[in-house]
Amino acid sequence: MAITITAFENPPDGGRGLVRDMRVRWALEEAGLDYQVRLVSFAATKEPAHLALQPFGQIPTYQDGDLVLFESGAIVLHIARRAPCLLPEGEAAQARAVMWMFAALNSVEPPISELGSARLLEAGESWSAARLPLVAARARNRVAQLARWLGENEWLEGAFSAGDLMMVSVLIRLRLSGILDEFPNLAAYVARGEARPAYRRAFAAQLAVYNARPEVS
Ligand code: GTB
């Protein structure tokens, strides 16, 4: 049976690759694994059938035979274990790649997510204008630290790995704020990720979902 992942049938980002099924699609494309995508509505993610797969009512999920996974990081790591192009050989090199996955998810994505919420979800609140600069400063500070570390290196640890896949996926979410372009080396790093054929295939597939979305009345 083929690997099946879930994604929103009506992607809230307009098909720009910001929703978390994108990183799973990208990993599957890098790994060269066959998969299918089961599209779900936002309402369906709150129903018992989906909650049995994902306790928090979110996408993405991953199913392969009897194995059910949620959490995009866990899913990408599972895929990476089957793909030498995503996890380098050697215990220490693998540990460094996994470390960068955790760094992307635990240290870099939270301030970026917070900024996204502040810009989009809280924009109408009376306190939004006062809070936004604080949240933007936190995100800017964190990515400045990353930019200093990356310097002019192509990837975080020599060769491309699942750590880069996750970091690029997270940084893309910063682009709309304009902050990514304040760091030319990080913007170039993201562009290198986006130029990978596997990324482009994944992006095209999720954009096709947006373009074919059901009419919303
Ligand atoms: N920690 C989980 C993981 O990594 O898998 C988080 C999964 C998650 O946040 N999923 C979101 C979801 O299902 C979609 S990606 N949300 C529904 C809910 O929580 O009820 C988050 C997202 C949403 C929208 C945009 N956007 O519009 O740009 C970008 C990212």
Short mmCIF file of C-alpha atoms and ligand atoms in Angstrom, two decimals:
data_model
loop_
_atom_site.label_atom_id
_atom_site.label_comp_id
_atom_site.label_asym_id
_atom_site.label_seq_id
_atom_site.Cartn_x
_atom_site.Cartn_y
_atom_site.Cartn_z
CA MET A 1 0.00 0.00 0.00
CA ALA A 2 1.28 3.48 -0.88
CA ILE A 3 2.26 6.06 1.68
CA THR A 4 -0.64 8.45 2.27
CA ILE A 5 -0.32 11.93 3.73
CA THR A 6 -3.00 14.48 4.48
CA ALA A 7 -3.22 18.10 3.35
CA PHE A 8 -5.94 20.74 3.36
CA GLU A 9 -8.30 20.62 0.39
CA ASN A 10 -8.46 24.43 0.62
CA PRO A 11 -4.90 25.54 1.49
CA PRO A 12 -5.08 28.71 3.64
CA ASP A 13 -1.77 30.06 2.28
CA GLY A 14 -2.94 30.33 -1.31
CA GLY A 15 -0.68 27.47 -2.38
CA ARG A 16 2.54 29.28 -1.44
CA GLY A 17 4.10 26.29 0.30
CA LEU A 18 3.63 27.62 3.82
CA VAL A 19 1.40 24.86 5.19
CA ARG A 20 3.18 22.00 6.90
CA ASP A 21 2.27 19.28 4.42
CA MET A 22 4.81 21.00 2.14
CA ARG A 23 7.85 19.84 4.14
CA VAL A 24 6.55 16.26 4.12
CA ARG A 25 5.88 16.38 0.39
CA TRP A 26 9.40 17.77 -0.14
CA ALA A 27 11.00 15.02 1.95
CA LEU A 28 9.07 12.32 0.07
CA GLU A 29 10.16 13.83 -3.25
CA GLU A 30 13.81 13.96 -2.11
CA ALA A 31 13.57 10.35 -1.00
CA GLY A 32 11.96 9.26 -4.26
CA LEU A 33 9.15 7.47 -2.43
CA ASP A 34 5.72 7.01 -4.01
CA TYR A 35 2.92 8.63 -2.06
CA GLN A 36 -0.60 9.84 -2.34
CA VAL A 37 -2.21 12.86 -0.76
CA ARG A 38 -5.62 12.62 0.89
CA LEU A 39 -7.20 16.06 0.95
CA VAL A 40 -9.28 16.97 3.99
CA SER A 41 -11.40 19.97 4.87
CA PHE A 42 -10.60 22.05 7.93
CA ALA A 43 -13.88 20.79 9.49
CA ALA A 44 -12.91 17.17 8.84
CA THR A 45 -9.70 17.60 10.83
CA LYS A 46 -11.87 18.11 13.93
CA GLU A 47 -13.91 14.94 13.40
CA PRO A 48 -13.29 11.60 15.13
CA ALA A 49 -11.86 9.86 12.06
CA HIS A 50 -9.07 12.43 11.75
CA LEU A 51 -8.60 12.84 15.50
CA ALA A 52 -7.86 9.11 15.63
CA LEU A 53 -4.82 9.87 13.46
CA GLN A 54 -3.90 13.31 14.81
CA PRO A 55 -4.99 14.10 18.37
CA PHE A 56 -4.70 17.87 17.86
CA GLY A 57 -6.92 18.01 14.77
CA GLN A 58 -4.16 19.16 12.42
CA ILE A 59 -2.46 18.21 9.20
CA PRO A 60 -0.15 16.66 8.08
CA THR A 61 -0.52 13.00 8.93
CA TYR A 62 1.36 10.07 7.43
CA GLN A 63 0.17 6.50 6.98
CA ASP A 64 2.16 3.58 5.64
CA GLY A 65 0.43 0.27 6.25
CA ASP A 66 -0.13 -0.01 10.00
CA LEU A 67 2.16 2.91 10.81
CA VAL A 68 0.42 6.21 11.52
CA LEU A 69 2.48 9.32 12.27
CA PHE A 70 1.71 12.93 13.01
CA GLU A 71 4.05 15.91 13.68
CA SER A 72 5.83 17.07 10.57
CA GLY A 73 9.24 16.73 12.26
CA ALA A 74 8.67 13.10 13.19
CA ILE A 75 7.35 12.37 9.72
CA VAL A 76 10.31 13.99 7.95
CA LEU A 77 12.74 12.14 10.23
CA HIS A 78 11.03 8.83 9.48
CA ILE A 79 11.29 9.51 5.74
CA ALA A 80 14.89 10.70 6.09
CA ARG A 81 15.90 7.40 7.69
CA ARG A 82 15.02 5.75 4.38
CA ALA A 83 16.86 8.32 2.25
CA PRO A 84 20.66 8.68 2.30
CA CYS A 85 20.28 12.08 0.57
CA LEU A 86 18.47 13.37 3.68
CA LEU A 87 20.52 11.76 6.46
CA PRO A 88 24.29 11.48 6.03
CA GLU A 89 26.21 8.32 6.90
CA GLY A 90 27.82 8.05 10.31
CA GLU A 91 26.38 8.42 13.79
CA ALA A 92 27.85 11.85 14.48
CA ALA A 93 26.86 13.34 11.13
CA GLN A 94 23.33 11.96 11.53
CA ALA A 95 23.08 13.42 15.01
CA ARG A 96 24.12 16.85 13.65
CA ALA A 97 21.48 16.68 10.91
CA VAL A 98 18.78 15.74 13.43
CA MET A 99 20.02 18.51 15.72
CA TRP A 100 19.34 21.04 12.95
CA MET A 101 15.84 19.61 12.46
CA PHE A 102 15.18 20.24 16.14
CA ALA A 103 16.75 23.69 15.90
CA ALA A 104 14.43 24.55 13.02
CA LEU A 105 11.35 23.30 14.86
CA ASN A 106 12.15 24.35 18.43
CA SER A 107 14.32 27.46 18.14
CA VAL A 108 13.57 29.09 14.80
CA GLU A 109 9.97 28.22 13.93
CA PRO A 110 8.31 29.43 17.18
CA PRO A 111 9.22 33.13 16.82
CA ILE A 112 8.39 32.96 13.11
CA SER A 113 4.98 31.38 13.81
CA GLU A 114 4.36 33.97 16.48
CA LEU A 115 5.14 36.75 14.02
CA GLY A 116 2.79 35.20 11.45
CA SER A 117 -0.01 35.14 14.02
CA ALA A 118 0.71 38.71 15.08
CA ARG A 119 0.67 39.96 11.48
CA LEU A 120 -2.34 38.05 10.25
CA LEU A 121 -4.57 36.84 13.08
CA GLU A 122 -4.13 39.68 15.57
CA ALA A 123 -4.02 42.58 13.10
CA GLY A 124 -7.47 43.84 14.13
CA GLU A 125 -6.77 43.91 17.87
CA SER A 126 -6.40 47.24 19.66
CA TRP A 127 -3.00 46.21 21.04
CA SER A 128 -1.65 44.78 17.79
CA ALA A 129 0.38 47.85 16.70
CA ALA A 130 2.13 47.96 20.07
CA ARG A 131 2.93 44.23 20.15
CA LEU A 132 3.99 43.65 16.56
CA PRO A 133 7.44 45.34 16.80
CA LEU A 134 8.31 43.20 19.83
CA VAL A 135 7.36 40.00 18.08
CA ALA A 136 9.18 41.06 14.89
CA ALA A 137 12.30 41.86 16.93
CA ARG A 138 12.28 38.38 18.48
CA ALA A 139 12.04 36.71 15.06
CA ARG A 140 14.69 39.03 13.60
CA ASN A 141 17.08 38.33 16.46
CA ARG A 142 16.72 34.57 16.10
CA VAL A 143 17.29 34.54 12.35
CA ALA A 144 20.23 36.97 12.72
CA GLN A 145 21.85 34.35 14.98
CA LEU A 146 21.23 31.70 12.33
CA ALA A 147 22.55 33.98 9.56
CA ARG A 148 25.77 34.52 11.52
CA TRP A 149 26.20 30.78 11.92
CA LEU A 150 25.51 29.95 8.27
CA GLY A 151 27.82 32.64 6.90
CA GLU A 152 28.52 31.92 3.26
CA ASN A 153 28.18 28.15 3.61
CA GLU A 154 25.90 26.42 1.15
CA TRP A 155 24.16 24.22 3.70
CA LEU A 156 24.24 23.97 7.49
CA GLU A 157 26.62 20.99 7.67
CA GLY A 158 28.43 20.59 4.36
CA ALA A 159 25.99 18.48 2.35
CA PHE A 160 22.22 19.09 2.12
CA SER A 161 20.29 17.12 4.75
CA ALA A 162 16.90 16.87 6.43
CA GLY A 163 18.16 19.62 8.74
CA ASP A 164 18.33 22.00 5.77
CA LEU A 165 14.98 20.78 4.46
CA MET A 166 13.37 21.67 7.76
CA MET A 167 15.24 24.96 8.22
CA VAL A 168 14.41 26.18 4.72
CA SER A 169 10.76 25.15 5.20
CA VAL A 170 10.61 27.22 8.38
CA LEU A 171 12.43 30.26 6.95
CA ILE A 172 10.10 30.44 3.96
CA ARG A 173 7.36 31.40 6.41
CA LEU A 174 9.33 34.59 7.19
CA ARG A 175 9.38 35.89 3.65
CA LEU A 176 6.05 37.76 3.69
CA SER A 177 7.25 39.87 6.64
CA GLY A 178 10.23 41.14 4.62
CA ILE A 179 12.65 40.02 7.35
CA LEU A 180 14.17 37.19 5.31
CA ASP A 181 15.46 39.68 2.73
CA GLU A 182 17.29 41.60 5.48
CA PHE A 183 19.71 38.64 5.53
CA PRO A 184 21.00 38.06 1.98
CA ASN A 185 22.89 34.89 2.92
CA LEU A 186 19.72 33.36 4.41
CA ALA A 187 17.61 34.49 1.46
CA ALA A 188 20.15 32.81 -0.86
CA TYR A 189 20.08 29.67 1.33
CA VAL A 190 16.30 29.50 1.04
CA ALA A 191 16.52 30.08 -2.71
CA ARG A 192 18.96 27.14 -2.98
CA GLY A 193 16.44 24.94 -1.21
CA GLU A 194 13.60 26.12 -3.41
CA ALA A 195 15.68 25.46 -6.53
CA ARG A 196 16.01 21.76 -5.75
CA PRO A 197 14.00 19.66 -8.21
CA ALA A 198 12.31 17.78 -5.34
CA TYR A 199 11.16 21.05 -3.78
CA ARG A 200 9.80 22.26 -7.10
CA ARG A 201 7.83 19.05 -7.65
CA ALA A 202 6.36 19.26 -4.16
CA PHE A 203 5.52 22.95 -4.57
CA ALA A 204 3.82 22.37 -7.92
CA ALA A 205 1.73 19.54 -6.47
CA GLN A 206 0.46 21.57 -3.52
CA LEU A 207 -0.17 24.62 -5.72
CA ALA A 208 -2.25 22.41 -8.00
CA VAL A 209 -4.43 21.59 -4.97
CA TYR A 210 -4.99 25.29 -4.37
CA ASN A 211 -5.84 25.94 -8.00
CA ALA A 212 -8.35 23.06 -8.02
CA ARG A 213 -9.90 23.91 -4.64
CA PRO A 214 -13.65 23.67 -4.26
CA GLU A 215 -15.57 26.92 -4.67
CA VAL A 216 -16.07 28.60 -1.31
CA SER A 217 -19.40 30.35 -1.01
N1 GTB B 1 3.46 20.60 15.23
C1 GTB B 1 2.58 20.22 14.15
C2 GTB B 1 3.38 19.66 12.99
O1 GTB B 1 4.53 20.11 12.80
O2 GTB B 1 2.89 18.77 12.28
C3 GTB B 1 1.77 21.44 13.73
C4 GTB B 1 0.81 21.12 12.60
C5 GTB B 1 0.01 22.36 12.22
O3 GTB B 1 0.18 23.45 12.77
N2 GTB B 1 -0.86 22.17 11.25
C6 GTB B 1 -1.71 23.27 10.83
C7 GTB B 1 -3.16 22.87 11.07
O4 GTB B 1 -3.55 21.79 10.75
C8 GTB B 1 -1.49 23.56 9.35
S1 GTB B 1 0.17 24.17 9.09
N3 GTB B 1 -3.92 23.78 11.68
C9 GTB B 1 -5.30 23.56 12.00
C10 GTB B 1 -5.54 23.68 13.46
O5 GTB B 1 -4.60 23.80 14.25
O6 GTB B 1 -6.73 23.65 13.81
C11 GTB B 1 0.08 25.82 9.85
C12 GTB B 1 -0.19 26.91 8.86
C13 GTB B 1 -1.48 27.34 8.64
C14 GTB B 1 -1.71 28.38 7.74
C15 GTB B 1 -0.65 28.97 7.09
N4 GTB B 1 -0.89 30.04 6.17
O7 GTB B 1 -2.05 30.39 5.89
O8 GTB B 1 0.08 30.64 5.66
C16 GTB B 1 0.64 28.52 7.31
C17 GTB B 1 0.88 27.49 8.20
#
